[in-house]
Short mmCIF file of C-alpha atoms in Angstrom, two decimals:
data_model
loop_
_atom_site.label_atom_id
_atom_site.label_comp_id
_atom_site.label_asym_id
_atom_site.label_seq_id
_atom_site.Cartn_x
_atom_site.Cartn_y
_atom_site.Cartn_z
CA ILE T 1 -0.06 0.16 -0.17
CA LEU T 2 1.65 3.04 -0.87
CA ASN T 3 1.44 5.76 1.75
CA VAL T 4 1.76 9.60 0.96
CA GLU T 5 1.65 12.36 4.20
CA GLN T 6 1.70 15.80 4.23
CA SER T 7 3.09 18.15 7.09
CA PRO T 8 1.33 19.93 8.66
CA GLN T 9 -2.16 19.38 8.66
CA SER T 10 -2.46 22.88 8.89
CA LEU T 11 -1.22 26.22 9.51
CA HIS T 12 -1.41 30.04 9.58
CA VAL T 13 0.61 32.23 7.86
CA GLN T 14 1.38 36.10 8.46
CA GLU T 15 1.08 38.04 5.52
CA GLY T 16 4.27 38.79 3.88
CA ASP T 17 5.65 36.18 5.39
CA SER T 18 7.53 32.81 3.96
CA THR T 19 6.52 29.30 4.76
CA ASN T 20 7.17 25.51 3.60
CA PHE T 21 5.69 22.69 4.58
CA THR T 22 6.70 18.62 3.53
CA CYS T 23 5.08 15.87 1.83
CA SER T 24 6.89 12.46 2.46
CA PHE T 25 6.28 9.52 -0.14
CA PRO T 26 7.65 5.89 -0.94
CA SER T 27 11.11 5.97 -2.34
CA SER T 28 11.20 3.07 -4.57
CA ASN T 29 8.82 2.86 -7.89
CA PHE T 30 8.88 7.04 -8.00
CA TYR T 31 7.98 7.73 -11.45
CA ALA T 32 6.40 11.66 -10.61
CA LEU T 33 5.72 13.70 -7.53
CA HIS T 34 2.70 16.05 -8.41
CA TRP T 35 1.44 19.33 -6.60
CA TYR T 36 -2.17 20.77 -6.57
CA ARG T 37 -3.32 23.86 -4.94
CA TRP T 38 -6.99 23.37 -3.88
CA GLU T 39 -9.41 26.41 -3.25
CA THR T 40 -12.69 25.56 -1.49
CA ALA T 41 -15.23 24.84 -4.32
CA LYS T 42 -12.61 24.98 -7.09
CA SER T 43 -10.99 22.06 -8.91
CA PRO T 44 -7.30 21.39 -7.55
CA GLU T 45 -5.35 22.94 -9.83
CA ALA T 46 -2.26 21.54 -10.91
CA LEU T 47 0.92 23.68 -9.54
CA PHE T 48 4.03 21.24 -10.77
CA VAL T 49 5.20 17.51 -12.09
CA MET T 50 8.30 16.67 -10.76
CA THR T 51 10.17 13.50 -11.90
CA LEU T 52 13.75 14.04 -11.07
CA ASN T 53 15.70 13.81 -8.26
CA GLY T 54 17.01 16.90 -7.14
CA ASP T 55 14.50 19.21 -9.36
CA GLU T 56 13.18 22.36 -8.53
CA LYS T 57 10.50 24.37 -10.16
CA LYS T 58 9.03 27.52 -9.31
CA LYS T 59 5.45 29.12 -10.02
CA GLY T 60 5.58 32.76 -8.71
CA ARG T 61 6.16 33.32 -5.09
CA ILE T 62 5.35 29.11 -5.21
CA SER T 63 8.49 26.89 -5.55
CA ALA T 64 8.79 23.26 -4.68
CA THR T 65 12.08 20.69 -4.56
CA LEU T 66 12.23 17.20 -4.45
CA ASN T 67 14.49 14.42 -3.57
CA THR T 68 13.45 11.01 -4.64
CA LYS T 69 16.43 9.48 -3.12
CA GLU T 70 14.63 9.99 0.67
CA GLY T 71 11.11 10.06 -0.70
CA TYR T 72 10.26 13.98 0.87
CA SER T 73 9.48 17.20 -1.37
CA TYR T 74 8.94 20.35 0.04
CA LEU T 75 6.91 22.89 -1.43
CA TYR T 76 7.64 26.91 -0.39
CA ILE T 77 5.60 30.11 -0.57
CA LYS T 78 7.51 33.07 -0.47
CA GLY T 79 6.35 36.42 1.29
CA SER T 80 2.88 34.80 1.47
CA GLN T 81 -0.34 36.75 0.06
CA PRO T 82 -4.30 36.14 1.21
CA GLU T 83 -4.87 34.75 -1.84
CA ASP T 84 -2.49 31.86 -1.10
CA SER T 85 -4.74 30.59 1.74
CA ALA T 86 -6.08 27.25 -0.19
CA THR T 87 -4.98 23.19 0.60
CA TYR T 88 -2.26 22.47 -0.97
CA LEU T 89 -2.14 18.17 -2.03
CA CYS T 90 1.10 16.27 -3.32
CA ALA T 91 0.18 13.06 -5.09
CA PHE T 92 2.79 10.59 -6.47
CA ASN T 93 2.06 7.39 -9.10
CA ILE T 94 4.05 4.82 -9.94
CA ALA T 95 4.00 5.20 -13.87
CA ALA T 96 3.06 7.30 -16.55
CA GLY T 97 -0.60 7.62 -16.71
CA ASN T 98 -1.17 5.80 -13.61
CA LYS T 99 -3.69 6.74 -10.57
CA LEU T 100 -2.70 9.46 -8.43
CA THR T 101 -2.20 8.50 -4.57
CA PHE T 102 -2.88 11.86 -2.66
CA GLY T 103 -1.49 13.06 0.69
CA GLY T 104 -3.85 14.17 3.31
CA GLY T 105 -2.82 18.06 2.66
CA THR T 106 -1.61 21.23 4.02
CA ARG T 107 -4.12 24.07 4.53
CA VAL T 108 -2.86 27.00 4.27
CA LEU T 109 -4.95 30.30 6.24
CA VAL T 110 -2.60 33.63 5.33
CA LYS T 111 -3.46 36.34 7.73
CA PRO T 112 -3.81 39.96 6.87
CA GLU A 1 -7.76 27.75 -20.79
CA PRO A 2 -9.90 24.68 -21.30
CA GLU A 3 -10.91 22.55 -18.26
CA VAL A 4 -12.99 19.55 -16.96
CA THR A 5 -16.65 20.10 -16.44
CA GLN A 6 -18.64 18.00 -14.56
CA THR A 7 -22.94 17.95 -14.10
CA PRO A 8 -24.64 17.77 -11.46
CA SER A 9 -22.51 19.97 -8.53
CA HIS A 10 -24.59 18.72 -5.73
CA GLN A 11 -26.45 15.19 -6.12
CA VAL A 12 -28.80 14.18 -3.75
CA THR A 13 -30.23 10.56 -3.90
CA GLN A 14 -32.19 7.82 -1.89
CA MET A 15 -30.12 4.53 -0.84
CA GLY A 16 -30.25 2.02 -2.91
CA GLN A 17 -30.97 4.09 -6.09
CA GLU A 18 -29.06 4.68 -9.36
CA VAL A 19 -26.47 7.32 -9.79
CA ILE A 20 -25.07 8.64 -13.04
CA LEU A 21 -22.07 11.53 -12.62
CA ARG A 22 -21.49 13.39 -16.02
CA CYS A 23 -18.01 14.58 -16.71
CA VAL A 24 -16.70 16.44 -20.10
CA PRO A 25 -13.03 16.00 -20.00
CA ILE A 26 -10.62 18.54 -21.62
CA SER A 27 -11.13 17.80 -25.68
CA ASN A 28 -7.55 16.61 -26.56
CA HIS A 29 -7.37 14.45 -24.06
CA LEU A 30 -6.99 10.79 -24.06
CA TYR A 31 -6.65 9.51 -20.43
CA PHE A 32 -9.92 9.68 -17.83
CA TYR A 33 -10.43 9.44 -14.01
CA TRP A 34 -12.46 8.95 -11.15
CA TYR A 35 -11.27 9.92 -7.67
CA ARG A 36 -13.29 10.72 -4.97
CA GLN A 37 -12.88 12.22 -1.06
CA ILE A 38 -14.88 11.17 1.88
CA LEU A 39 -15.41 14.00 3.90
CA GLY A 40 -12.14 14.27 6.29
CA GLN A 41 -10.30 11.60 4.38
CA LYS A 42 -7.86 12.10 1.52
CA VAL A 43 -8.28 11.73 -2.19
CA GLU A 44 -8.60 8.53 -3.59
CA PHE A 45 -8.76 6.62 -6.88
CA LEU A 46 -11.56 4.78 -8.36
CA VAL A 47 -10.64 4.18 -11.96
CA SER A 48 -9.10 4.91 -14.54
CA PHE A 49 -9.97 4.75 -18.58
CA TYR A 50 -8.34 4.92 -21.75
CA ASN A 51 -9.19 3.89 -25.43
CA ASN A 52 -12.14 2.39 -24.46
CA GLU A 53 -11.40 0.69 -21.66
CA ILE A 54 -10.42 0.61 -17.57
CA SER A 55 -6.97 0.47 -17.56
CA GLU A 56 -7.07 0.63 -13.56
CA LYS A 57 -9.28 0.43 -10.89
CA SER A 58 -9.09 0.23 -6.87
CA GLU A 59 -11.44 -2.28 -4.83
CA ILE A 60 -13.86 0.15 -4.30
CA PHE A 61 -14.53 -0.24 -7.27
CA ASP A 62 -16.55 -3.08 -7.25
CA ASP A 63 -19.44 -4.41 -9.53
CA GLN A 64 -21.53 -1.64 -8.22
CA PHE A 65 -19.64 0.82 -10.27
CA SER A 66 -19.34 0.81 -13.92
CA VAL A 67 -17.78 3.81 -16.33
CA GLU A 68 -18.61 5.06 -19.62
CA ARG A 69 -17.62 6.70 -22.39
CA PRO A 70 -20.74 7.18 -24.62
CA ASP A 71 -20.16 9.78 -27.18
CA GLY A 72 -16.94 11.50 -28.07
CA SER A 73 -17.17 14.23 -24.95
CA ASN A 74 -18.62 12.55 -22.03
CA PHE A 75 -17.52 10.41 -19.52
CA THR A 76 -19.95 9.30 -16.92
CA LEU A 77 -19.45 7.11 -13.87
CA LYS A 78 -22.77 5.14 -12.47
CA ILE A 79 -22.84 3.47 -9.04
CA ARG A 80 -26.05 1.13 -9.74
CA SER A 81 -27.72 0.79 -5.99
CA THR A 82 -25.80 3.64 -3.73
CA LYS A 83 -25.22 3.07 -0.10
CA LEU A 84 -24.79 5.55 2.48
CA GLU A 85 -20.84 5.18 2.20
CA ASP A 86 -21.02 6.27 -1.17
CA SER A 87 -21.57 9.99 0.52
CA ALA A 88 -18.08 11.88 -1.09
CA MET A 89 -16.93 14.38 -3.56
CA TYR A 90 -16.17 12.69 -6.49
CA PHE A 91 -14.10 14.06 -9.07
CA CYS A 92 -13.46 13.53 -12.60
CA ALA A 93 -9.74 14.13 -14.27
CA SER A 94 -8.49 13.69 -17.76
CA SER A 95 -4.73 14.21 -18.95
CA ARG A 96 -3.46 14.70 -22.22
CA GLN A 97 -0.89 11.66 -22.85
CA PHE A 98 1.34 9.15 -21.10
CA VAL A 99 4.20 11.26 -20.40
CA SER A 100 5.95 11.87 -17.17
CA ASN A 101 5.61 15.91 -16.98
CA GLN A 102 1.69 16.36 -17.99
CA PRO A 103 -0.51 16.90 -14.76
CA GLN A 104 -4.20 14.95 -14.34
CA HIS A 105 -6.43 18.32 -14.94
CA PHE A 106 -9.34 18.03 -12.30
CA GLY A 107 -13.19 18.98 -12.35
CA ASP A 108 -15.04 20.91 -9.65
CA GLY A 109 -16.46 17.66 -8.55
CA THR A 110 -19.98 16.18 -7.95
CA ARG A 111 -21.16 16.50 -4.27
CA LEU A 112 -22.65 13.43 -3.73
CA SER A 113 -25.26 12.74 -0.80
CA ILE A 114 -27.16 9.52 -0.05
CA LEU A 115 -29.89 9.45 2.05
#
């Protein structure tokens, strides 16, 4: 059984502060690690798909790193804004087109 | 930007009744998926579909569930005889092709409530 864990479950961030959180996944049979941003009542929005050990990806103020050997990925938000408030999901798959196995999400609330 | 659309947004059904959830994937996508999230739990995979057949299914996806692509645009999930534990948010997703850097694109979901 593949287990993907995210921590913390939730965090409160002051506007302007930077933050980061973790996704851990099995280091064997790795194919890709996906990050999604999910706002309430909307569809999960794809942020990154990461495949190579040492990958770093960036989209605006959000970036992610990947360590496939030890089985973790970090997502960073620089200079958090209220619009960054959302649940951030990571998901892991073991082959192209294969099912995604999701973590439980990190719920981020940015306070003005 | 093209998006995955799901209907209805909320479905309330009596236990034992059949329900069909509908999805229109992104038009040039070839791979289709259903996931669900029971309240308070992780998003979990149900089934994937390619070339008009199921390519993978989870243990949740038993004989009560079926999927179909009845025409060139719709992708449906049918639950034949709903149970209380089928209450969840159901998400449809699609992806373009079997390459490593392609995300799965998700719809807004259908909230299914079984009474």
